[in-house]
Amino acid sequence: QVQLVESGGGLVQAGGSLRLSCAASGRTSSAYSMAWFRQAPGKEREFAAAISWDGGSTAYGFSVKGRFTISRDNTRNTLYLQMNNLKPEDTAIYYCAAHNSGAWSSPSSFRYWGQGTQVTVSS
């Protein structure tokens, strides 16, 4: 089992920045690919970013590419998402996920999920 706990969400004005963290614990969490997804009210869960177990490979969703950066520190068992130039359409609950067995962009590929952290961007 892997436990994931997100933090760092909040209210920010458009153009501002936030950094989300996801603390992982449990069995060999540092050996898994990890990802960030987000879900706005009334919408499906959307892929934001993913990173390989060693940080050597990353991928981003079209809507966040160039503004968000995913990273991880395996010595701290922590995943990060640096979000810059935030827009009102970035408002959502952000979830971290671990242990994929398929495409990074598909929520169904990930086995473990955190409870989410709310990000609200005001215009």
Tab-separated table of N, CA and C in Angstrom, residues 19-110:
chain	number	residue	atom	x	y	z
A	19	ARG	N	2.834	26.142	-5.267
A	19	ARG	CA	3.540	24.878	-5.361
A	19	ARG	C	2.815	23.838	-4.534
A	20	LEU	N	2.387	22.798	-5.193
A	20	LEU	CA	1.734	21.691	-4.515
A	20	LEU	C	2.769	20.640	-4.135
A	21	SER	N	2.507	19.984	-3.027
A	21	SER	CA	3.352	18.875	-2.585
A	21	SER	C	2.490	17.647	-2.369
A	22	CYS	N	3.096	16.494	-2.528
A	22	CYS	CA	2.419	15.232	-2.277
A	22	CYS	C	3.398	14.338	-1.534
A	23	ALA	N	3.117	14.103	-0.256
A	23	ALA	CA	3.971	13.256	0.561
A	23	ALA	C	3.521	11.807	0.424
A	24	ALA	N	4.466	10.955	0.071
A	24	ALA	CA	4.160	9.541	-0.130
A	24	ALA	C	4.755	8.710	0.991
A	25	SER	N	4.046	7.707	1.385
A	25	SER	CA	4.561	6.762	2.382
A	25	SER	C	4.069	5.373	2.029
A	26	GLY	N	4.773	4.398	2.548
A	26	GLY	CA	4.376	3.032	2.276
A	26	GLY	C	5.387	2.314	1.416
A	27	ARG	N	4.978	1.212	0.933
A	27	ARG	CA	5.869	0.280	0.261
A	27	ARG	C	6.452	0.821	-1.040
A	28	THR	N	7.750	0.976	-1.082
A	28	THR	CA	8.519	1.330	-2.288
A	28	THR	C	7.869	2.435	-3.120
A	29	SER	N	7.374	3.472	-2.455
A	29	SER	CA	6.702	4.542	-3.191
A	29	SER	C	7.643	5.230	-4.163
A	30	SER	N	8.931	5.260	-3.846
A	30	SER	CA	9.879	5.936	-4.727
A	30	SER	C	10.136	5.161	-6.014
A	31	ALA	N	9.644	3.938	-6.123
A	31	ALA	CA	9.859	3.127	-7.321
A	31	ALA	C	8.770	3.330	-8.367
A	32	TYR	N	7.774	4.138	-8.074
A	32	TYR	CA	6.635	4.284	-8.964
A	32	TYR	C	6.680	5.580	-9.753
A	33	SER	N	6.154	5.526	-10.969
A	33	SER	CA	5.827	6.768	-11.652
A	33	SER	C	4.724	7.459	-10.866
A	34	MET	N	4.707	8.769	-10.937
A	34	MET	CA	3.690	9.533	-10.218
A	34	MET	C	3.141	10.626	-11.126
A	35	ALA	N	1.986	11.113	-10.766
A	35	ALA	CA	1.327	12.084	-11.626
A	35	ALA	C	0.443	13.025	-10.824
A	36	TRP	N	0.097	14.119	-11.456
A	36	TRP	CA	-0.907	15.051	-10.943
A	36	TRP	C	-2.072	15.069	-11.934
A	37	PHE	N	-3.265	14.952	-11.389
A	37	PHE	CA	-4.500	15.125	-12.140
A	37	PHE	C	-5.296	16.238	-11.471
A	38	ARG	N	-6.271	16.748	-12.178
A	38	ARG	CA	-7.129	17.765	-11.585
A	38	ARG	C	-8.566	17.555	-12.047
A	39	GLN	N	-9.476	18.010	-11.223
A	39	GLN	CA	-10.889	17.852	-11.548
A	39	GLN	C	-11.660	19.087	-11.119
A	40	ALA	N	-12.255	19.738	-12.095
A	40	ALA	CA	-13.096	20.900	-11.836
A	40	ALA	C	-14.546	20.432	-11.666
A	41	PRO	N	-15.374	21.220	-10.999
A	41	PRO	CA	-16.775	20.811	-10.798
A	41	PRO	C	-17.476	20.521	-12.106
A	42	GLY	N	-18.121	19.366	-12.175
A	42	GLY	CA	-18.881	19.007	-13.359
A	42	GLY	C	-18.057	18.513	-14.527
A	43	LYS	N	-16.746	18.368	-14.313
A	43	LYS	CA	-15.878	17.921	-15.397
A	43	LYS	C	-15.180	16.620	-15.036
A	44	GLU	N	-14.661	15.951	-16.053
A	44	GLU	CA	-13.918	14.728	-15.819
A	44	GLU	C	-12.530	15.048	-15.265
A	45	ARG	N	-11.959	14.044	-14.623
A	45	ARG	CA	-10.597	14.211	-14.107
A	45	ARG	C	-9.635	14.360	-15.296
A	46	GLU	N	-8.766	15.359	-15.204
A	46	GLU	CA	-7.902	15.740	-16.312
A	46	GLU	C	-6.436	15.541	-15.949
A	47	PHE	N	-5.676	14.986	-16.869
A	47	PHE	CA	-4.243	14.808	-16.681
A	47	PHE	C	-3.533	16.154	-16.692
A	48	ALA	N	-2.664	16.373	-15.696
A	48	ALA	CA	-1.874	17.599	-15.652
A	48	ALA	C	-0.400	17.319	-15.952
A	49	ALA	N	0.198	16.382	-15.210
A	49	ALA	CA	1.623	16.123	-15.393
A	49	ALA	C	1.980	14.766	-14.793
A	50	ALA	N	3.063	14.170	-15.297
A	50	ALA	CA	3.542	12.897	-14.769
A	50	ALA	C	5.061	12.868	-14.824
A	51	ILE	N	5.639	12.004	-13.988
A	51	ILE	CA	7.086	11.906	-13.898
A	51	ILE	C	7.463	10.460	-13.629
A	52	SER	N	8.569	10.022	-14.228
A	52	SER	CA	9.031	8.654	-14.022
A	52	SER	C	9.612	8.490	-12.618
A	53	TRP	N	9.890	7.247	-12.240
A	53	TRP	CA	10.320	6.973	-10.875
A	53	TRP	C	11.615	7.692	-10.521
A	54	ASP	N	12.489	7.906	-11.517
A	54	ASP	CA	13.769	8.541	-11.237
A	54	ASP	C	13.804	10.003	-11.638
A	55	GLY	N	12.672	10.516	-12.099
A	55	GLY	CA	12.625	11.912	-12.518
A	55	GLY	C	13.195	12.177	-13.896
A	56	GLY	N	13.615	11.139	-14.586
A	56	GLY	CA	14.259	11.325	-15.869
A	56	GLY	C	13.330	11.649	-17.018
A	57	SER	N	12.066	11.319	-16.860
A	57	SER	CA	11.079	11.587	-17.906
A	57	SER	C	9.870	12.292	-17.315
A	58	THR	N	9.351	13.259	-18.051
A	58	THR	CA	8.166	13.984	-17.623
A	58	THR	C	7.215	14.151	-18.801
A	59	ALA	N	5.981	14.415	-18.503
A	59	ALA	CA	4.980	14.693	-19.527
A	59	ALA	C	3.958	15.660	-18.949
A	60	TYR	N	3.349	16.459	-19.830
A	60	TYR	CA	2.409	17.475	-19.382
A	60	TYR	C	1.157	17.476	-20.258
A	61	GLY	N	0.054	17.820	-19.626
A	61	GLY	CA	-1.159	18.026	-20.379
A	61	GLY	C	-1.066	19.308	-21.191
A	62	PHE	N	-1.810	19.352	-22.280
A	62	PHE	CA	-1.710	20.484	-23.191
A	62	PHE	C	-2.019	21.805	-22.496
A	63	SER	N	-2.992	21.804	-21.615
A	63	SER	CA	-3.453	23.053	-21.014
A	63	SER	C	-2.482	23.624	-19.979
A	64	VAL	N	-1.528	22.829	-19.513
A	64	VAL	CA	-0.607	23.315	-18.480
A	64	VAL	C	0.836	23.383	-18.970
A	65	LYS	N	1.102	22.838	-20.131
A	65	LYS	CA	2.476	22.783	-20.634
A	65	LYS	C	3.053	24.187	-20.767
A	66	GLY	N	4.271	24.345	-20.253
A	66	GLY	CA	4.929	25.637	-20.296
A	66	GLY	C	4.668	26.508	-19.080
A	67	ARG	N	3.676	26.120	-18.249
A	67	ARG	CA	3.353	26.887	-17.037
A	67	ARG	C	3.588	26.062	-15.773
A	68	PHE	N	3.394	24.768	-15.843
A	68	PHE	CA	3.554	23.887	-14.686
A	68	PHE	C	4.817	23.059	-14.837
A	69	THR	N	5.442	22.738	-13.693
A	69	THR	CA	6.618	21.879	-13.691
A	69	THR	C	6.458	20.828	-12.603
A	70	ILE	N	6.584	19.564	-12.993
A	70	ILE	CA	6.514	18.466	-12.042
A	70	ILE	C	7.924	18.041	-11.665
A	71	SER	N	8.115	17.693	-10.396
A	71	SER	CA	9.408	17.211	-9.943
A	71	SER	C	9.184	16.300	-8.738
A	72	ARG	N	10.227	15.602	-8.345
A	72	ARG	CA	10.117	14.725	-7.190
A	72	ARG	C	11.445	14.676	-6.472
A	73	ASP	N	11.379	14.418	-5.178
A	73	ASP	CA	12.557	14.237	-4.351
A	73	ASP	C	12.383	12.890	-3.655
A	74	ASN	N	13.041	11.880	-4.184
A	74	ASN	CA	12.864	10.540	-3.627
A	74	ASN	C	13.498	10.382	-2.244
A	75	THR	N	14.428	11.260	-1.898
A	75	THR	CA	14.997	11.203	-0.547
A	75	THR	C	13.973	11.658	0.489
A	76	ARG	N	13.034	12.466	0.049
A	76	ARG	CA	11.974	12.954	0.929
A	76	ARG	C	10.637	12.289	0.636
A	77	ASN	N	10.609	11.386	-0.360
A	77	ASN	CA	9.355	10.730	-0.786
A	77	ASN	C	8.271	11.761	-1.075
A	78	THR	N	8.618	12.793	-1.806
A	78	THR	CA	7.690	13.890	-2.059
A	78	THR	C	7.659	14.238	-3.541
A	79	LEU	N	6.447	14.449	-4.015
A	79	LEU	CA	6.189	14.888	-5.382
A	79	LEU	C	5.767	16.349	-5.340
A	80	TYR	N	6.173	17.119	-6.345
A	80	TYR	CA	5.840	18.542	-6.384
A	80	TYR	C	5.187	18.906	-7.710
A	81	LEU	N	4.420	19.999	-7.652
A	81	LEU	CA	3.905	20.597	-8.878
A	81	LEU	C	4.014	22.112	-8.711
A	82	GLN	N	4.958	22.694	-9.420
A	82	GLN	CA	5.106	24.151	-9.431
A	82	GLN	C	4.185	24.711	-10.496
A	83	MET	N	3.284	25.580	-10.095
A	83	MET	CA	2.297	26.135	-11.019
A	83	MET	C	2.502	27.637	-11.125
A	84	ASN	N	2.851	28.103	-12.308
A	84	ASN	CA	3.088	29.520	-12.555
A	84	ASN	C	2.062	30.066	-13.532
A	85	ASN	N	1.923	31.391	-13.529
A	85	ASN	CA	0.992	32.056	-14.445
A	85	ASN	C	-0.383	31.391	-14.396
A	86	LEU	N	-0.898	31.237	-13.197
A	86	LEU	CA	-2.172	30.549	-13.025
A	86	LEU	C	-3.322	31.328	-13.640
A	87	LYS	N	-4.282	30.578	-14.144
A	87	LYS	CA	-5.450	31.154	-14.803
A	87	LYS	C	-6.717	30.675	-14.080
A	88	PRO	N	-7.819	31.420	-14.186
A	88	PRO	CA	-9.052	30.978	-13.528
A	88	PRO	C	-9.467	29.570	-13.944
A	89	GLU	N	-9.170	29.178	-15.167
A	89	GLU	CA	-9.533	27.833	-15.630
A	89	GLU	C	-8.671	26.731	-15.011
A	90	ASP	N	-7.658	27.114	-14.239
A	90	ASP	CA	-6.872	26.125	-13.491
A	90	ASP	C	-7.551	25.748	-12.178
A	91	THR	N	-8.627	26.437	-11.839
A	91	THR	CA	-9.350	26.141	-10.607
A	91	THR	C	-9.878	24.709	-10.636
A	92	ALA	N	-9.504	23.925	-9.616
A	92	ALA	CA	-9.879	22.513	-9.566
A	92	ALA	C	-9.352	21.916	-8.263
A	93	ILE	N	-9.774	20.703	-8.010
A	93	ILE	CA	-9.127	19.892	-6.982
A	93	ILE	C	-7.989	19.147	-7.667
A	94	TYR	N	-6.807	19.233	-7.072
A	94	TYR	CA	-5.632	18.596	-7.636
A	94	TYR	C	-5.302	17.339	-6.835
A	95	TYR	N	-5.117	16.248	-7.560
A	95	TYR	CA	-4.842	14.951	-6.954
A	95	TYR	C	-3.472	14.442	-7.399
A	96	CYS	N	-2.741	13.828	-6.482
A	96	CYS	CA	-1.551	13.111	-6.915
A	96	CYS	C	-1.878	11.620	-6.960
A	97	ALA	N	-1.161	10.921	-7.815
A	97	ALA	CA	-1.404	9.503	-8.045
A	97	ALA	C	-0.075	8.797	-8.226
A	98	ALA	N	-0.061	7.511	-7.919
A	98	ALA	CA	1.169	6.723	-8.020
A	98	ALA	C	0.871	5.339	-8.560
A	99	HIS	N	1.913	4.732	-9.145
A	99	HIS	CA	1.886	3.342	-9.594
A	99	HIS	C	0.992	3.166	-10.815
A	100	ASN	N	1.533	3.489	-11.988
A	100	ASN	CA	0.742	3.330	-13.189
A	100	ASN	C	1.072	2.012	-13.890
A	101	SER	N	0.076	1.526	-14.611
A	101	SER	CA	0.257	0.332	-15.433
A	101	SER	C	-0.379	0.560	-16.795
A	102	GLY	N	-0.160	1.735	-17.316
A	102	GLY	CA	-0.722	2.092	-18.611
A	102	GLY	C	-0.293	3.493	-18.959
A	103	ALA	N	-1.066	4.161	-19.771
A	103	ALA	CA	-0.729	5.510	-20.202
A	103	ALA	C	-0.750	6.467	-19.021
A	104	TRP	N	0.249	7.320	-18.955
A	104	TRP	CA	0.314	8.301	-17.888
A	104	TRP	C	-0.910	9.213	-17.860
A	105	SER	N	-1.471	9.477	-19.027
A	105	SER	CA	-2.549	10.457	-19.117
A	105	SER	C	-3.910	9.909	-18.695
A	106	SER	N	-3.979	8.633	-18.407
A	106	SER	CA	-5.257	8.022	-18.062
A	106	SER	C	-5.370	7.788	-16.555
A	107	PRO	N	-6.399	8.349	-15.912
A	107	PRO	CA	-6.566	8.117	-14.468
A	107	PRO	C	-6.666	6.634	-14.110
A	108	SER	N	-7.249	5.858	-14.988
A	108	SER	CA	-7.431	4.440	-14.686
A	108	SER	C	-6.118	3.679	-14.641
A	109	SER	N	-5.035	4.298	-15.091
A	109	SER	CA	-3.727	3.648	-15.058
A	109	SER	C	-3.082	3.675	-13.690
A	110	PHE	N	-3.600	4.518	-12.794
A	110	PHE	CA	-2.951	4.720	-11.507
A	110	PHE	C	-3.718	4.024	-10.393
